[in-house]
Amino acid sequence: MRLLMILTLTLGLVGMARAQDEPRTLPTTRFGVSLLKENYPQSNPKEALESVLRAIDRNRLEYLVAHLIDPDFVDQQLKTVATAYPTELRTATLKAPIEIQRLIASDATESDNLVELVAIFPDLATPAKKVALAYNPAVKDARLVLDRLRALLFEKIIADVKRKLVDDPESLKTLRRIARDGEVKTSGAKASLVDPLNPSNVVYLKLIDNRWQMENRRDQTAGDAAPAPKAAPANAPPAQDQ
């Protein structure tokens, strides 16, 4: 399997594109996982890839998904997983929209998970300013439902990452070689590390909020397969067996 199959959490998905010139601030807590800059630095592309491997070695796949992989791709993956998730969970989540709106409006500190879920379920994004902020017992239940759904979706992505790492140890070996000996090429907020033994193996990263994030991209320039033979002219004689 190709190296970047490790990085593709489910096949056929492409990360959502964002304009690179837009200033962005990444949250220090994402999916309940706190940022640990000292333990997993991302100040340059090589350092970021080394942090990816460190997270894998320490079995911190939740940190890998929350802070080291392209957040646009992860967010799109969450939406895809949510769409495919059992209907009853989605229905349960949407049973108390008023309480959810009230919680989002009144508790910005503890509603990080809810803000993330709003991106998954757009119908939760109804303006909440007119909703009364008085305490409602249903708020607690709404929070529990949303937190549980968020955890289930996140666990599903982590399980996909773990499955691909376990199933393809050769790709992990290649990733280590790239981190150790790969050539780093940087252009603005984009960077790549190239496998010294096989230039078709490339890891791409992008800079967001002064942190390099590993992208879900394949090398579009290196040819993995031999080019197709040119078609013979219509009037050409049949080729002779050698």
Coordinates of C-alpha atoms in Angstrom, one line a residue:
M1 CA 0.0 0.0 0.0
R2 CA 1.2 3.5 -0.7
L3 CA 2.6 5.6 2.1
L4 CA -0.2 8.1 2.1
M5 CA -2.8 5.4 2.6
I6 CA -1.9 5.8 6.2
L7 CA -2.9 9.4 6.1
T8 CA -6.2 8.8 4.3
L9 CA -8.6 8.0 7.0
T10 CA -11.2 6.7 4.6
L11 CA -10.7 6.2 0.9
G12 CA -12.1 8.7 -1.6
L13 CA -12.3 11.7 0.7
V14 CA -10.6 15.0 0.0
G15 CA -10.0 17.7 2.6
M16 CA -11.9 20.9 2.3
A17 CA -9.8 23.6 0.7
R18 CA -9.4 26.9 2.5
A19 CA -7.7 30.0 1.1
Q20 CA -4.1 30.0 2.5
D21 CA -4.0 33.8 2.7
E22 CA -6.8 34.0 5.3
P23 CA -5.4 34.3 8.8
R24 CA -6.6 31.5 11.0
T25 CA -6.4 30.7 14.7
L26 CA -6.5 27.0 15.6
P27 CA -8.1 26.1 19.0
T28 CA -5.8 24.9 21.8
T29 CA -8.4 22.3 22.7
R30 CA -9.9 20.3 20.0
F31 CA -12.3 17.3 20.5
G32 CA -11.4 17.5 24.2
V33 CA -7.7 17.1 23.5
S34 CA -5.4 19.9 24.7
L35 CA -2.5 21.2 22.6
L36 CA 0.9 20.1 23.9
K37 CA 3.4 22.2 21.9
E38 CA 6.4 21.2 24.0
N39 CA 5.8 17.5 23.6
Y40 CA 4.7 17.7 19.9
P41 CA 6.3 20.7 18.3
Q42 CA 5.3 21.9 14.9
S43 CA 7.5 24.9 14.2
N44 CA 8.9 23.5 11.0
P45 CA 7.8 20.7 8.6
K46 CA 10.4 18.1 9.7
E47 CA 9.6 18.7 13.3
A48 CA 5.9 18.3 12.6
L49 CA 6.4 15.0 10.9
E50 CA 8.6 13.8 13.8
S51 CA 5.7 14.8 16.1
V52 CA 3.4 12.7 14.0
L53 CA 5.6 9.7 14.5
R54 CA 6.0 10.5 18.2
A55 CA 2.2 10.5 18.7
I56 CA 2.0 7.2 16.9
D57 CA 4.8 5.6 19.0
R58 CA 3.1 6.8 22.2
N59 CA -0.3 5.6 21.0
R60 CA -1.6 9.1 21.1
L61 CA -3.7 8.8 18.0
E62 CA -6.3 11.1 19.4
Y63 CA -3.7 13.8 19.6
L64 CA -2.6 13.0 16.0
V65 CA -6.1 13.5 14.7
A66 CA -6.9 16.5 16.8
H67 CA -3.7 18.6 16.3
L68 CA -1.3 17.1 13.8
I69 CA -3.4 16.3 10.8
D70 CA -4.9 18.9 8.5
P71 CA -7.9 20.2 10.4
D72 CA -9.9 20.8 7.3
F73 CA -9.6 17.2 6.3
V74 CA -10.5 16.0 9.8
D75 CA -13.6 18.3 9.9
Q76 CA -14.7 17.0 6.5
Q77 CA -14.1 13.4 7.7
L78 CA -16.3 14.1 10.7
K79 CA -19.1 15.3 8.5
T80 CA -18.8 12.2 6.4
V81 CA -18.8 9.8 9.4
A82 CA -21.7 11.7 10.9
T83 CA -23.7 11.3 7.7
A84 CA -23.1 7.6 7.6
Y85 CA -23.7 7.1 11.3
P86 CA -26.9 5.3 12.6
T87 CA -30.0 7.5 12.1
E88 CA -31.1 7.0 15.7
L89 CA -28.1 8.9 17.0
R90 CA -28.7 11.8 14.7
T91 CA -32.3 11.9 15.6
A92 CA -31.5 11.8 19.4
T93 CA -29.1 14.6 18.9
L94 CA -31.7 16.8 17.3
K95 CA -34.5 16.2 19.8
A96 CA -33.7 19.2 21.9
P97 CA -32.7 22.0 19.5
I98 CA -33.9 24.8 21.8
E99 CA -31.8 23.5 24.7
I100 CA -28.8 23.1 22.5
Q101 CA -29.1 26.7 21.2
R102 CA -29.4 27.9 24.8
L103 CA -26.3 26.0 25.8
I104 CA -24.3 27.4 22.9
A105 CA -25.5 30.9 23.6
S106 CA -24.9 30.9 27.3
D107 CA -21.8 28.8 27.8
A108 CA -19.0 29.7 25.4
T109 CA -16.3 28.1 27.5
E110 CA -17.8 24.6 27.7
S111 CA -19.5 24.6 24.3
D112 CA -16.4 23.9 22.2
N113 CA -17.7 20.4 21.4
L114 CA -21.0 21.9 20.4
V115 CA -19.4 24.4 18.1
E116 CA -17.6 21.6 16.3
L117 CA -20.9 19.7 16.0
V118 CA -22.7 22.7 14.5
A119 CA -20.3 22.2 11.6
I120 CA -21.5 18.6 11.3
F121 CA -25.2 19.3 11.7
P122 CA -25.9 22.7 10.1
D123 CA -29.5 22.7 11.4
L124 CA -28.1 23.2 14.9
A125 CA -26.7 26.6 13.8
T126 CA -30.0 28.4 14.2
P127 CA -29.4 31.9 15.8
A128 CA -29.7 31.5 19.5
K129 CA -29.7 35.2 20.6
K130 CA -33.4 35.3 21.2
V131 CA -33.4 32.1 23.2
A132 CA -33.9 32.6 27.0
L133 CA -30.7 32.0 28.9
A134 CA -32.5 30.7 32.0
Y135 CA -31.4 27.3 33.3
N136 CA -33.3 24.4 31.9
P137 CA -32.8 20.8 33.1
A138 CA -32.9 19.6 29.5
V139 CA -29.6 21.5 28.9
K140 CA -27.7 18.9 30.8
D141 CA -29.2 16.0 28.8
A142 CA -28.6 17.9 25.5
R143 CA -24.9 18.3 26.5
L144 CA -24.5 14.7 27.3
V145 CA -26.1 13.6 24.0
L146 CA -23.9 15.9 22.0
D147 CA -20.7 15.0 23.9
R148 CA -21.4 11.3 23.4
L149 CA -22.0 11.8 19.7
R150 CA -18.9 13.8 19.4
A151 CA -16.9 11.1 21.1
L152 CA -18.4 8.3 19.0
L153 CA -17.5 10.2 15.7
F154 CA -14.0 11.0 16.9
E155 CA -13.4 7.4 18.0
K156 CA -14.5 6.2 14.6
I157 CA -11.8 8.3 12.9
I158 CA -9.2 7.2 15.4
A159 CA -10.1 3.6 14.7
D160 CA -9.7 4.1 11.0
V161 CA -6.2 5.6 11.6
K162 CA -5.2 2.7 13.9
R163 CA -6.5 0.1 11.4
K164 CA -4.4 1.5 8.6
L165 CA -1.3 1.8 10.6
V166 CA -1.5 -1.8 11.9
D167 CA -2.4 -3.2 8.5
D168 CA 0.5 -1.4 6.7
P169 CA 3.7 -1.4 8.8
E170 CA 5.8 -1.0 5.7
S171 CA 4.2 2.4 5.1
L172 CA 5.0 3.4 8.6
K173 CA 8.6 2.3 8.0
T174 CA 8.7 4.5 4.9
L175 CA 7.3 7.4 6.9
R176 CA 10.1 7.1 9.5
R177 CA 12.7 7.1 6.7
I178 CA 11.2 10.3 5.2
A179 CA 11.2 12.0 8.6
R180 CA 14.8 11.0 9.1
D181 CA 16.4 11.5 5.7
G182 CA 13.8 13.1 3.5
E183 CA 14.5 16.3 1.5
V184 CA 12.4 19.2 2.8
K185 CA 11.0 21.6 0.2
T186 CA 9.2 24.7 1.5
S187 CA 7.2 27.4 -0.4
G188 CA 5.4 29.9 1.7
A189 CA 2.8 28.0 3.7
K190 CA 3.3 24.8 1.9
A191 CA 6.0 22.1 2.4
S192 CA 6.8 18.6 1.3
L193 CA 9.3 15.9 2.4
V194 CA 10.5 13.5 -0.3
D195 CA 11.5 9.9 0.3
P196 CA 15.2 9.6 -0.6
L197 CA 14.8 6.0 -1.8
N198 CA 11.5 6.5 -3.7
P199 CA 10.7 10.1 -4.9
S200 CA 7.1 9.1 -5.5
N201 CA 6.6 8.9 -1.8
V202 CA 5.9 12.4 -0.6
V203 CA 4.5 13.8 2.6
Y204 CA 2.8 17.2 2.3
L205 CA 2.2 19.8 5.0
K206 CA 0.7 23.2 5.3
L207 CA 1.2 26.0 7.8
I208 CA -1.8 27.2 9.8
D209 CA -1.5 29.5 12.8
N210 CA 2.3 29.0 12.9
R211 CA 1.9 25.2 13.2
W212 CA 2.7 22.8 10.4
Q213 CA -0.1 20.3 9.7
M214 CA 0.2 17.0 7.8
E215 CA -2.0 17.1 4.7
N216 CA -4.1 14.4 3.1
R217 CA -2.5 14.7 -0.4
R218 CA -0.9 12.4 -2.9
D219 CA 2.0 13.3 -5.2
Q220 CA 0.5 14.4 -8.5
T221 CA 3.8 14.7 -10.4
A222 CA 5.6 11.4 -9.7
G223 CA 4.5 8.6 -11.9
D224 CA 3.9 5.3 -10.1
A225 CA 2.9 3.4 -13.2
A226 CA 4.6 3.1 -16.5
P227 CA 3.1 5.3 -19.2
A228 CA 0.6 3.6 -21.6
P229 CA 2.2 2.5 -24.9
K230 CA 1.4 4.7 -27.9
A231 CA -1.3 3.3 -30.1
A232 CA 0.0 1.9 -33.5
P233 CA -1.2 3.7 -36.6
A234 CA -4.3 2.2 -38.1
N235 CA -2.5 1.0 -41.2
A236 CA 0.6 -0.4 -39.4
P237 CA 1.4 -4.1 -39.8
P238 CA 0.8 -6.3 -36.7
A239 CA 3.7 -6.6 -34.3
Q240 CA 5.7 -9.8 -34.6
D241 CA 6.3 -11.9 -31.4
Q242 CA 9.9 -11.7 -30.2

